[in-house]
Coordinates of N, CA and C and ligand atoms in Angstrom, one line a residue:
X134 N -97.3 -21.6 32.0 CA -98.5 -22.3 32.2 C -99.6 -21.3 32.7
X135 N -100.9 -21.6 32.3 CA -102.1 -20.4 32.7 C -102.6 -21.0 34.1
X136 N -103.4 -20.3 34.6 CA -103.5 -20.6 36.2 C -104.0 -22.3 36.5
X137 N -105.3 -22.3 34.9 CA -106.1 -23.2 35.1 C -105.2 -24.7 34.9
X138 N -104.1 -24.4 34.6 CA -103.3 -25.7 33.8 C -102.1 -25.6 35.5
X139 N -101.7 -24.5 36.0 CA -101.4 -24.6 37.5 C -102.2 -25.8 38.4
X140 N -103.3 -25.3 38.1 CA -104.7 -26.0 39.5 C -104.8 -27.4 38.8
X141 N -104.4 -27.5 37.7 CA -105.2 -28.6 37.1 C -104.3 -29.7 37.6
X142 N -102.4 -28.9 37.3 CA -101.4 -30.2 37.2 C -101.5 -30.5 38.7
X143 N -101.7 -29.1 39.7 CA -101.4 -29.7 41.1 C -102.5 -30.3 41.6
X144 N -103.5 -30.2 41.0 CA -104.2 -31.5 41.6 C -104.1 -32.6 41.3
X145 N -104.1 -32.7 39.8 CA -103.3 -34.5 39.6 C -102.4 -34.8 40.0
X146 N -101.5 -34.2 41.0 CA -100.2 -34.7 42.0 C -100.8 -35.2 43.0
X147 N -102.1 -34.4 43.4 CA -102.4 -34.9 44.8 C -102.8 -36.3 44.7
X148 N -103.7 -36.3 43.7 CA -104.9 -37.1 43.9 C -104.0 -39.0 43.2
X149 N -104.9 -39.9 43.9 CA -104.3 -41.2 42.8 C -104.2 -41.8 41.6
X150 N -103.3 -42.5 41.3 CA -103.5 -42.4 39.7 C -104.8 -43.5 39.4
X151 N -105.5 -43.9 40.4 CA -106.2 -44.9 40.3 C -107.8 -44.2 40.2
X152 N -107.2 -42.6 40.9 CA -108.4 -42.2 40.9 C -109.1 -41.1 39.8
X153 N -110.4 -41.1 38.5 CA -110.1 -40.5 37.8 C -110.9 -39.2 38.0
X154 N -110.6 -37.5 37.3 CA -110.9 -36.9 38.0 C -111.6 -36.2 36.1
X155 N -112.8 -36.1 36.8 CA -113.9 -34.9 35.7 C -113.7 -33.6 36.2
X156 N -113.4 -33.2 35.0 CA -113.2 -31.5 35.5 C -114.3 -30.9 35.0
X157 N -115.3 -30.2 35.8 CA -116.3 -30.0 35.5 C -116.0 -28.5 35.5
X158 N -116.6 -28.1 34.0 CA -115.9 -26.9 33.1 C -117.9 -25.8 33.1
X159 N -118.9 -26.5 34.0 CA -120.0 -25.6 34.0 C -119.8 -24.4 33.8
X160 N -120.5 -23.5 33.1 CA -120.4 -21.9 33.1 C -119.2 -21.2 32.6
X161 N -118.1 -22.3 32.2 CA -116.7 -21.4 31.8 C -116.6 -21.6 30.4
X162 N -116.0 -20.7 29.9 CA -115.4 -20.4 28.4 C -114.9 -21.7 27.6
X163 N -115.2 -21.5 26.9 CA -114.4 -22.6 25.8 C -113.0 -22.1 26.1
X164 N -112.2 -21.0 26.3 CA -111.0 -21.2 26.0 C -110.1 -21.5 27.3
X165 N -111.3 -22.0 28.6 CA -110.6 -22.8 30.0 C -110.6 -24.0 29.6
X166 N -111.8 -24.6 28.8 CA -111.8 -25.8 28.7 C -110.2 -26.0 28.0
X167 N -110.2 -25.3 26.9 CA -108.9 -25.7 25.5 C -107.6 -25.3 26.5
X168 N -107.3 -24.8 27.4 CA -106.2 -24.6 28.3 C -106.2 -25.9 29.3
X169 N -107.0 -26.3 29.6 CA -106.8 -27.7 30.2 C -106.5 -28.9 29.2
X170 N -106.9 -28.6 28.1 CA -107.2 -29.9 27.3 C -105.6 -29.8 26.4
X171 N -105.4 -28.7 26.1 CA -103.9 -28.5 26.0 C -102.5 -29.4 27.2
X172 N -103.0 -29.3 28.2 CA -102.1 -30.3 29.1 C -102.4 -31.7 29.3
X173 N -103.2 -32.0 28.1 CA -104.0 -33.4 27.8 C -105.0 -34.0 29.0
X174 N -105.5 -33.0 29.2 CA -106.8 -33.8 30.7 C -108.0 -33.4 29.1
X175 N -108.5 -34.5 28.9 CA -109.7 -35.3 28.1 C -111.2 -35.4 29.3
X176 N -111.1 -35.6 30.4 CA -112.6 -35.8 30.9 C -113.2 -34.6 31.4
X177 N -114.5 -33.7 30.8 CA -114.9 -32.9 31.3 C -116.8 -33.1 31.8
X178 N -116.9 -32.3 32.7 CA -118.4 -32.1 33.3 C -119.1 -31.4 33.1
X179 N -120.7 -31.1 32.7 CA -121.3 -30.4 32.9 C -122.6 -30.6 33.2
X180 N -123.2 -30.0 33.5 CA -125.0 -30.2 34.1 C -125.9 -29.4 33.1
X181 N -125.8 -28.8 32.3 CA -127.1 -28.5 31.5 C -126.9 -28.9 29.6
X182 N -127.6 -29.9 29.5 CA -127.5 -30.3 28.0 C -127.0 -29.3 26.9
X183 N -127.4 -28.2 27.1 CA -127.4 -27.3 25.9 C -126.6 -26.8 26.2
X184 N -125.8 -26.4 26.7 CA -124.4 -26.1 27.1 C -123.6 -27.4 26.8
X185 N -123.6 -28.8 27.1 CA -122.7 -29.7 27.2 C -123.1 -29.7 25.1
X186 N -123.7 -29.7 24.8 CA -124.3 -30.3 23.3 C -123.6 -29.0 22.8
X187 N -123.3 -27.6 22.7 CA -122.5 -26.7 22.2 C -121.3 -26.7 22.5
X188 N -120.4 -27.1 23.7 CA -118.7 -27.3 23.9 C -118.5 -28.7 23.7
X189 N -119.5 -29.6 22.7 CA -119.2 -30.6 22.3 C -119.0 -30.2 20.8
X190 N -119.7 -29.5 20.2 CA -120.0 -29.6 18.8 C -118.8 -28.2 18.7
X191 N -117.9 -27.7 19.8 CA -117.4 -26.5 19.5 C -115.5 -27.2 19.6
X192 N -115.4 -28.0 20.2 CA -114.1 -28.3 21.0 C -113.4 -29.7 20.2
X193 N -112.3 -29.8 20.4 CA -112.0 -31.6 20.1 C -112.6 -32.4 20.2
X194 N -112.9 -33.4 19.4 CA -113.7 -34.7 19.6 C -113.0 -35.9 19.9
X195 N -112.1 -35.3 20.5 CA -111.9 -36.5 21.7 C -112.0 -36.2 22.7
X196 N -112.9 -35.2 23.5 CA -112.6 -35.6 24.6 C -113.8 -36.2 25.3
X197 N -113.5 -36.3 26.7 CA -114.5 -37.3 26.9 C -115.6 -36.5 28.0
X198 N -117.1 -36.2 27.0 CA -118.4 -35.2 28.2 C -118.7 -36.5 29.5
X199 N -118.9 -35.7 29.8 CA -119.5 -36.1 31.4 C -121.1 -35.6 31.4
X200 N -122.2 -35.9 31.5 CA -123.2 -35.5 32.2 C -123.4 -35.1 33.9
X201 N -122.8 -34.4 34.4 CA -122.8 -34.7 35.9 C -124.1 -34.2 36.6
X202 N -125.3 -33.7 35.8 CA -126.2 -32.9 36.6 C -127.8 -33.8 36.3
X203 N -128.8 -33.5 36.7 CA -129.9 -34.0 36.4 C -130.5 -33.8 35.0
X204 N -130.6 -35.2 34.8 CA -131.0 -34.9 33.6 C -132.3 -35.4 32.8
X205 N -133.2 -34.4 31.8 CA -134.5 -34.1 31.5 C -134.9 -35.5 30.5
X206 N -135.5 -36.0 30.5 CA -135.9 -37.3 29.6 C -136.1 -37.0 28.5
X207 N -136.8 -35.3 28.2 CA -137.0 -35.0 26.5 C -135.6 -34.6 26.2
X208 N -134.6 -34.2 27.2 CA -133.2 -34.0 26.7 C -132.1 -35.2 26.5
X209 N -132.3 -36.4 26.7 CA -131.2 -37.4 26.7 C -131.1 -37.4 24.7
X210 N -131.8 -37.3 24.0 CA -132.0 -37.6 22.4 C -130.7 -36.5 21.9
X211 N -130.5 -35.5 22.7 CA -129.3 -34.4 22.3 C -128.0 -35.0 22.9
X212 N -127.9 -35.6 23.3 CA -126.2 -35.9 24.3 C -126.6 -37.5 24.0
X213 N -127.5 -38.2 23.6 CA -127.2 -39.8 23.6 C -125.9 -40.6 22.8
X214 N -126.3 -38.9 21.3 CA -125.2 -40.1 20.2 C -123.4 -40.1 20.7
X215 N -123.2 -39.0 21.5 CA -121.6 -39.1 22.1 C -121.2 -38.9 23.4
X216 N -122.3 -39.0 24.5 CA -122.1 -38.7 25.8 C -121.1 -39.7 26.3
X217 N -120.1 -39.7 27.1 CA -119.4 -40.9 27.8 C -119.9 -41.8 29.1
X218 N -120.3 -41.0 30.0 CA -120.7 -41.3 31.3 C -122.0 -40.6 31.7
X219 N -123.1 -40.8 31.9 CA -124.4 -39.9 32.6 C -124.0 -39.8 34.1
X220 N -123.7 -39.3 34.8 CA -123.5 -39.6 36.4 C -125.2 -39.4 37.1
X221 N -126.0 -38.6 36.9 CA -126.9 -38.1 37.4 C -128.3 -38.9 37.3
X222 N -128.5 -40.4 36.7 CA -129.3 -41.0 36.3 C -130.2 -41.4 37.9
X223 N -131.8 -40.9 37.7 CA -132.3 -40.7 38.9 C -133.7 -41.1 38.7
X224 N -133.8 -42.0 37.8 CA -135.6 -42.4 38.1 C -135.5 -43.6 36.5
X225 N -136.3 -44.6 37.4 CA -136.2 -45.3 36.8 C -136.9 -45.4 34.7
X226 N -137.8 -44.4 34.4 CA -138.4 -43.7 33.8 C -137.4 -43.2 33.0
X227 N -136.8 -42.5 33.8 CA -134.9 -41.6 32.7 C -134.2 -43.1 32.3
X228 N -134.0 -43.7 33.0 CA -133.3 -44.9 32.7 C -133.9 -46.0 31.3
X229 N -135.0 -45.8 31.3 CA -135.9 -46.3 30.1 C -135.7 -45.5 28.8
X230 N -135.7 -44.2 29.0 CA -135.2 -43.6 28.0 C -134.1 -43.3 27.4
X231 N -133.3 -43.4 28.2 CA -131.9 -43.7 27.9 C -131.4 -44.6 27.2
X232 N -132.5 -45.8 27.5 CA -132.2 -46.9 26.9 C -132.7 -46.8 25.5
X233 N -134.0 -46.3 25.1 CA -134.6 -46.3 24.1 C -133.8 -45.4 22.7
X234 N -133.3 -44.3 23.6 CA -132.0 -43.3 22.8 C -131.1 -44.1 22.4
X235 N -130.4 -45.1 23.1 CA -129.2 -45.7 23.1 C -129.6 -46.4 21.6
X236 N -130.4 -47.5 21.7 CA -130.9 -48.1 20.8 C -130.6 -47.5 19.3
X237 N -131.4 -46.0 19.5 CA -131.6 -45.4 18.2 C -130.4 -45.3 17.8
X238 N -129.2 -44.9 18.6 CA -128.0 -44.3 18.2 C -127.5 -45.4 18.2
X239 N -127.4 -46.5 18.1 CA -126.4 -47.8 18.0 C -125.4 -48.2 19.0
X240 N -125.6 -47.5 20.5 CA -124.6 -47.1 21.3 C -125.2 -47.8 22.8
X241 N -124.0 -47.7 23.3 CA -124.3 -48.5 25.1 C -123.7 -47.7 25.5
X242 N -124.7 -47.0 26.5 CA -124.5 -45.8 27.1 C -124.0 -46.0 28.9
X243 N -123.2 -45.7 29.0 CA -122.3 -45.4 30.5 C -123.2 -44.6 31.2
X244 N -123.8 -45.3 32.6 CA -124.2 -44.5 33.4 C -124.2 -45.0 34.8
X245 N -124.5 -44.1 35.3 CA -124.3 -44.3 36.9 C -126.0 -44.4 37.5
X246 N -125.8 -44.9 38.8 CA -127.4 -44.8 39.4 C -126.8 -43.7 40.5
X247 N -127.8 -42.1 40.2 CA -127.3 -41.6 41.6 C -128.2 -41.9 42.9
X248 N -127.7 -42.0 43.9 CA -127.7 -42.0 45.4 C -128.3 -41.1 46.5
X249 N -129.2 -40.9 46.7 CA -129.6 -39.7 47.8 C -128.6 -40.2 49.0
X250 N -127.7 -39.5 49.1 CA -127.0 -39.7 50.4 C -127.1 -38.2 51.2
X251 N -127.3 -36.7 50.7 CA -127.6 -36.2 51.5 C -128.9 -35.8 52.4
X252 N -128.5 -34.9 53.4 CA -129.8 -34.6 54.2 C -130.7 -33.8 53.9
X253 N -130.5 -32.3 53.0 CA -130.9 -32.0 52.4 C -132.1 -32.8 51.6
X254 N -133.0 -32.8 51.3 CA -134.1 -33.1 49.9 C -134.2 -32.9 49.1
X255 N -133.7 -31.6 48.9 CA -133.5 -31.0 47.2 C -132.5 -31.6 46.4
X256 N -131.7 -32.3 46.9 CA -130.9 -32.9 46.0 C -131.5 -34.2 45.5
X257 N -131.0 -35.0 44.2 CA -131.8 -36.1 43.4 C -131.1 -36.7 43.6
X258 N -132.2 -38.1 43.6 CA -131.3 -39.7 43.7 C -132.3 -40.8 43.5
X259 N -132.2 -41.8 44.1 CA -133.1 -42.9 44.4 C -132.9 -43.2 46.2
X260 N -133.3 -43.6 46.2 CA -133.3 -44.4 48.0 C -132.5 -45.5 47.5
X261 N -131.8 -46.4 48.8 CA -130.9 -48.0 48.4 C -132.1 -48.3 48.2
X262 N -133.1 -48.6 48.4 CA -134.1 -49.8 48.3 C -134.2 -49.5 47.1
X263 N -134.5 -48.2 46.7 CA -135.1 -47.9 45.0 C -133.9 -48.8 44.2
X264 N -132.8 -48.4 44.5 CA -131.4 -48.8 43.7 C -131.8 -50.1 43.6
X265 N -132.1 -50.4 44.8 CA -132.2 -52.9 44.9 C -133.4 -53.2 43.9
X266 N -134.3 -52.7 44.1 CA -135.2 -52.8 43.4 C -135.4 -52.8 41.9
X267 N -134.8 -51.2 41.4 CA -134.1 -51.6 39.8 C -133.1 -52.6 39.6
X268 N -132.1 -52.9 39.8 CA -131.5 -53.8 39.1 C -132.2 -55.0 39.0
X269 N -133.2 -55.4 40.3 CA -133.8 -56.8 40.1 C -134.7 -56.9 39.3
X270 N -135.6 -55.6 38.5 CA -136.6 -55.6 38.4 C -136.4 -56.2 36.3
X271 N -137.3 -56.8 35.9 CA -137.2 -58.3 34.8 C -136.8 -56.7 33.8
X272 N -138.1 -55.7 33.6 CA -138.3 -54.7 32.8 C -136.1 -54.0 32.5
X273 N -135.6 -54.1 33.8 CA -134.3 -53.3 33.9 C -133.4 -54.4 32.8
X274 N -133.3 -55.5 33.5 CA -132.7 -56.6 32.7 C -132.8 -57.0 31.0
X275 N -133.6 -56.8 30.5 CA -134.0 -56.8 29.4 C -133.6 -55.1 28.8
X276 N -132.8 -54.1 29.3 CA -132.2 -53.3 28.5 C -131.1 -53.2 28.3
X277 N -131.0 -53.3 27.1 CA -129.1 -54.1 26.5 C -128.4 -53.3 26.2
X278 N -129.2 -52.0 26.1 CA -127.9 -50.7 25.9 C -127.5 -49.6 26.5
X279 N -128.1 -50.3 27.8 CA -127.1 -49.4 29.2 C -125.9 -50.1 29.8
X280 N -125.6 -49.5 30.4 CA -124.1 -50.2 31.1 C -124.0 -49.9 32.4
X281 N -124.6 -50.0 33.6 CA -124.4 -49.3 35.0 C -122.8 -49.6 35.4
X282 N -122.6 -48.0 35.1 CA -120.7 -48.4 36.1 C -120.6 -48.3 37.0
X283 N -122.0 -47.7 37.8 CA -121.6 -47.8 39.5 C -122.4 -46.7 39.8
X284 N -122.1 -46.1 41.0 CA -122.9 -45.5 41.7 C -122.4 -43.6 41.9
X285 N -123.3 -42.9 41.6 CA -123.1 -41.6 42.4 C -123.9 -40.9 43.6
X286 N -123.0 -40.1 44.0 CA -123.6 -39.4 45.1 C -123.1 -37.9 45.4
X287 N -124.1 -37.3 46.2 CA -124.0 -35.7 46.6 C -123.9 -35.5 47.7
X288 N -122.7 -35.6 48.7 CA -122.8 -35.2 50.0 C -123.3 -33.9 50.8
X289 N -124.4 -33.6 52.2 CA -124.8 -32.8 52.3 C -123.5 -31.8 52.2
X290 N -124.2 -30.5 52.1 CA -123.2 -28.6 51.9 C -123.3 -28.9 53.2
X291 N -122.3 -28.9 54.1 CA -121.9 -28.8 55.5 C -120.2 -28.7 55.7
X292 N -119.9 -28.1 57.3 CA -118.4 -27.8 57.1 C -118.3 -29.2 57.7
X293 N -119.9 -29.9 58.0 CA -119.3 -30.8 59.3 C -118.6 -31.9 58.4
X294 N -117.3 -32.0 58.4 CA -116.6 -33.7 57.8 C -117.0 -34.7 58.2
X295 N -117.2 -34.7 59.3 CA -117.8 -35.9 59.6 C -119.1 -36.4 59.3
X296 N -119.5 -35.5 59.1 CA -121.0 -36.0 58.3 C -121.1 -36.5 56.9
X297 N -120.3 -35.4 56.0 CA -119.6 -35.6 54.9 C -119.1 -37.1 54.5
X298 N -118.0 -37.5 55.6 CA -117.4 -38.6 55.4 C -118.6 -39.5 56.1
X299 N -119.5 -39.9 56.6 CA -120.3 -41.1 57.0 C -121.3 -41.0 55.8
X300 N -121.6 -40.2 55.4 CA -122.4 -39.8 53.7 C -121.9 -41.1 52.7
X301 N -120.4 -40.9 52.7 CA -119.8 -41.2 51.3 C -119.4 -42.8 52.1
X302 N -119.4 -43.0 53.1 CA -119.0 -44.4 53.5 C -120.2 -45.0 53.1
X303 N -121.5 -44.7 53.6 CA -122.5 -45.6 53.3 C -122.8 -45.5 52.1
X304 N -122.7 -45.0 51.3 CA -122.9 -44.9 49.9 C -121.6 -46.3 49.1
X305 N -120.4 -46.5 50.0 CA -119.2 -47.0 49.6 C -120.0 -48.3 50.2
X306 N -120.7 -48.8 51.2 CA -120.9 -49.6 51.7 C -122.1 -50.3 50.7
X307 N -122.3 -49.7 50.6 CA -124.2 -49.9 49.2 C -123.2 -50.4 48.0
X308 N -122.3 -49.7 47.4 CA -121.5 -49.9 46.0 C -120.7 -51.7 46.2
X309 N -120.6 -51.2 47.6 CA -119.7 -53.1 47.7 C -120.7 -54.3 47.9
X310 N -122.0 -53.8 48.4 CA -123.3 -55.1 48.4 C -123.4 -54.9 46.9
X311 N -123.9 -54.0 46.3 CA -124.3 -54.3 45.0 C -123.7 -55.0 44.1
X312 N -122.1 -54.9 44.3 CA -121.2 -55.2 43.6 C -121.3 -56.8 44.1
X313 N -121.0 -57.2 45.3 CA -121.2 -58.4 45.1 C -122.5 -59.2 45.0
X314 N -123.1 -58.6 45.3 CA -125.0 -59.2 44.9 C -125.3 -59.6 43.6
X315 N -124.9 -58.4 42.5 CA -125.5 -58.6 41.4 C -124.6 -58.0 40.4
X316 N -123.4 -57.7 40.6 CA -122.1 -57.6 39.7 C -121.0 -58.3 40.0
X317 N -120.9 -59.3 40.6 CA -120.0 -60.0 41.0 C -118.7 -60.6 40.3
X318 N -119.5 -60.9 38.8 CA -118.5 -61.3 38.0 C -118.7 -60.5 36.5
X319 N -118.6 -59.4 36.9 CA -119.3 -58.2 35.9 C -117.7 -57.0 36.1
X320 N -116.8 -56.7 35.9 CA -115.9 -55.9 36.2 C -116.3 -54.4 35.6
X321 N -116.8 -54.2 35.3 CA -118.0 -53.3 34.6 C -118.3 -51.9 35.6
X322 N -118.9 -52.8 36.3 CA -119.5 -52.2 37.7 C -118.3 -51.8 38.6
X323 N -118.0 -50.6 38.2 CA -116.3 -50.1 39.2 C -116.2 -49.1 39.5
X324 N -117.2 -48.0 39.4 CA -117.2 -46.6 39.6 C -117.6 -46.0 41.1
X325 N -117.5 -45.3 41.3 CA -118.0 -44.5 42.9 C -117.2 -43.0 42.6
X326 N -118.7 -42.4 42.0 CA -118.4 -41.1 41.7 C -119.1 -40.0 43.0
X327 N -117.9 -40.0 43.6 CA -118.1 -38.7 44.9 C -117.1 -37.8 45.0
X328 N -117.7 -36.7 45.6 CA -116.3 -35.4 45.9 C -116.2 -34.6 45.0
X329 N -116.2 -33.7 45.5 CA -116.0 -32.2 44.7 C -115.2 -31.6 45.1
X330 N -114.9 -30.2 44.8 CA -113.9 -29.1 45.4 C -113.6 -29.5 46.6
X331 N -114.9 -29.5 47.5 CA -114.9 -28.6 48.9 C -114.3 -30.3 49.8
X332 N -115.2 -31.2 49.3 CA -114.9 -32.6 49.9 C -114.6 -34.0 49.1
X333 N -113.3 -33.6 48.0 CA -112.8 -34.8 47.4 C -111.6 -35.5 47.8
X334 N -111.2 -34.6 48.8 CA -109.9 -35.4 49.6 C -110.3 -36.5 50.6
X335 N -111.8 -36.0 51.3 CA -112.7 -37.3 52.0 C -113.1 -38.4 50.9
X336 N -113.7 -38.5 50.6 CA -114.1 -38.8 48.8 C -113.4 -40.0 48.5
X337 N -112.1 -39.3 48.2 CA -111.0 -40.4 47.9 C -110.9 -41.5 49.1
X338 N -110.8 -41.3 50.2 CA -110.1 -41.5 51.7 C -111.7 -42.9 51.2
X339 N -112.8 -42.1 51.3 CA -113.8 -43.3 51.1 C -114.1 -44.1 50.1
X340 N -113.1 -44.1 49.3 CA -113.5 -45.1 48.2 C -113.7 -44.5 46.8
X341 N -113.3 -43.5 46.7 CA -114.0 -42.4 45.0 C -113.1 -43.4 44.3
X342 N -113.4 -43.6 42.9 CA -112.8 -43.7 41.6 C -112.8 -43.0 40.8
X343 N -113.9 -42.1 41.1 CA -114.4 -40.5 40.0 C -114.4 -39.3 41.3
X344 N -113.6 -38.4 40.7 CA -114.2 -37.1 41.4 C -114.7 -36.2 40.3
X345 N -115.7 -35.3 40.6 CA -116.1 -34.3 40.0 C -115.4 -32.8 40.6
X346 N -114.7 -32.6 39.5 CA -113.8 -31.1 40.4 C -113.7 -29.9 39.2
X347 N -114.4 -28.5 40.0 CA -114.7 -27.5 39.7 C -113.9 -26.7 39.8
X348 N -114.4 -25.6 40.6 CA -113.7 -24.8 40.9 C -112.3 -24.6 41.4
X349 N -111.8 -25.7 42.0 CA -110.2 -26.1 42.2 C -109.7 -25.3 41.4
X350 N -110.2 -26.1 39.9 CA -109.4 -26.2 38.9 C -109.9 -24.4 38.3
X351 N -110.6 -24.7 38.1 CA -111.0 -23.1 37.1 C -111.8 -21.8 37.8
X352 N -111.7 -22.0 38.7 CA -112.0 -20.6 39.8 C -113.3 -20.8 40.1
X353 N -113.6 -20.1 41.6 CA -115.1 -19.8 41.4 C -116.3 -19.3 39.9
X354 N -117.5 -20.0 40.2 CA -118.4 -19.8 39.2 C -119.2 -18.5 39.3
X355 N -119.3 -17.8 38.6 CA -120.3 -16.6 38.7 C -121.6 -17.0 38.2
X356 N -122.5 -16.9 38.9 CA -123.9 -17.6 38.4 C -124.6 -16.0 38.0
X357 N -125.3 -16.4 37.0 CA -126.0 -14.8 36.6 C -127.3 -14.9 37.0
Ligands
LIG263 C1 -120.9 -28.2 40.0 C2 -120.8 -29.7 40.4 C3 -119.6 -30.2 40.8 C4 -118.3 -29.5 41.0 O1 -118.4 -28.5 42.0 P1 -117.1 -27.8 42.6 O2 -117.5 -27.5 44.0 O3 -116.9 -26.5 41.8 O4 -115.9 -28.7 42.5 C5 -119.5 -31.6 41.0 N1 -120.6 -32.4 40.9 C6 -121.8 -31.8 40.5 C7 -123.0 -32.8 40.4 C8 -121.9 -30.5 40.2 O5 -123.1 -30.0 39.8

């Protein structure tokens, strides 16, 4: 076995079978992705279109991309016709476009609403109010070719866990009002995409059904 198919299996030991895990393959070779995908793990992540739109058009077509990064509204038209999940969906404007893509391509597109849960600012999301506010609003309802599966979020970069973990609680606490407010009898709405390398074992503890996991799996990233 190669290191990355080591990291890959022992984390699927750790983690639940309930809970599903994106391996986010940013910045790495096609031949880490094909070493994972050889021990049949199908869900991968990335954050820049043009990168996710080339290890699509390069690799198996089955497996399943992930959007996990922010993403540009002139770029949804490249990743619309086969993307699986958008995690990073962050303004109600991207969300319109999304839709309008969806249309073209004949497809109902998987996405998440992300969550500003950390302290930081630089990180993207909506506020809860913004979140309440789309789903109620007539313009949201009237687009038939999204699918909201739930919610993401970015906990602040701190060693503090505790902060970490009250992050991803209130975020779990928002996903169970929404769920019963306005998905109630919608089974649809089932995701809570939190946790990464550094804090997916809190993650889980608070309710993940998605982790996004990096480096675990395929080593640190060298950014150029
Ligand atoms: C890079 C990235 C991850 C994975 O980060 P690791 O710390 O390497 O596990 C998860 N989510 C998002 C949104 C990312 O950009």
């Amino acid at each position: 076995m190669s290191h990355i198919q080591e990291n890959l299996t022992q984390l699927l030991s750790l983690i639940p079978q309930n809970v599903k895990l994106v391996a986010v393959s940013k910045t790495k070779p096609l031949e880490d992705i094909v070493s994972a995908y050889e021990i049949g793990h199908r869900a991968f992540g990335e954050n820049k279109v043009q990168e996710l739109v080339s290890k699509h058009e390069k690799l198996p077509q089955d497996i399943d991309w992930h959007m996990i990064g922010h993403l540009q509204r002139n770029k949804v038209k490249f990743i619309a016709p086969f993307v699986h999940l958008l995690h990073g969906v962050d303004s109600f404007r991207l969300l319109r476009t999304i839709n309008n893509e969806a249309v073209k391509c004949g497809r109902i597109i998987n996405c998440l609403l992300q969550v500003h849960i950390a302290e930081e600012d630089s990180k993207f999301g909506f506020s809860e109010d913004e979140v309440l506010s789309i789903l109620q609003s007539a313009e949201f309802l009237e687009m038939q070719n999204i699918n909201i599966k739930g919610l993401m979020g970015m906990a602040t970069y701190t060693d503090d866990n505790l902060q970490v973990r009250n992050e991803f609680k209130g975020l779990k606490l928002l996903f169970d009002n929404i769920k019963s407010h306005f998905f109630a009898n919608d089974s649809n709405f089932s995701d809570l995409s939190i946790g990464m390398s550094g804090d997916y074992k809190i993650a889980i503890e608070e309710g993940a059904t998605i982790i996004r996991v990096g480096s675990i799996i395929f080593g640190h990233r060298k950014y150029l």
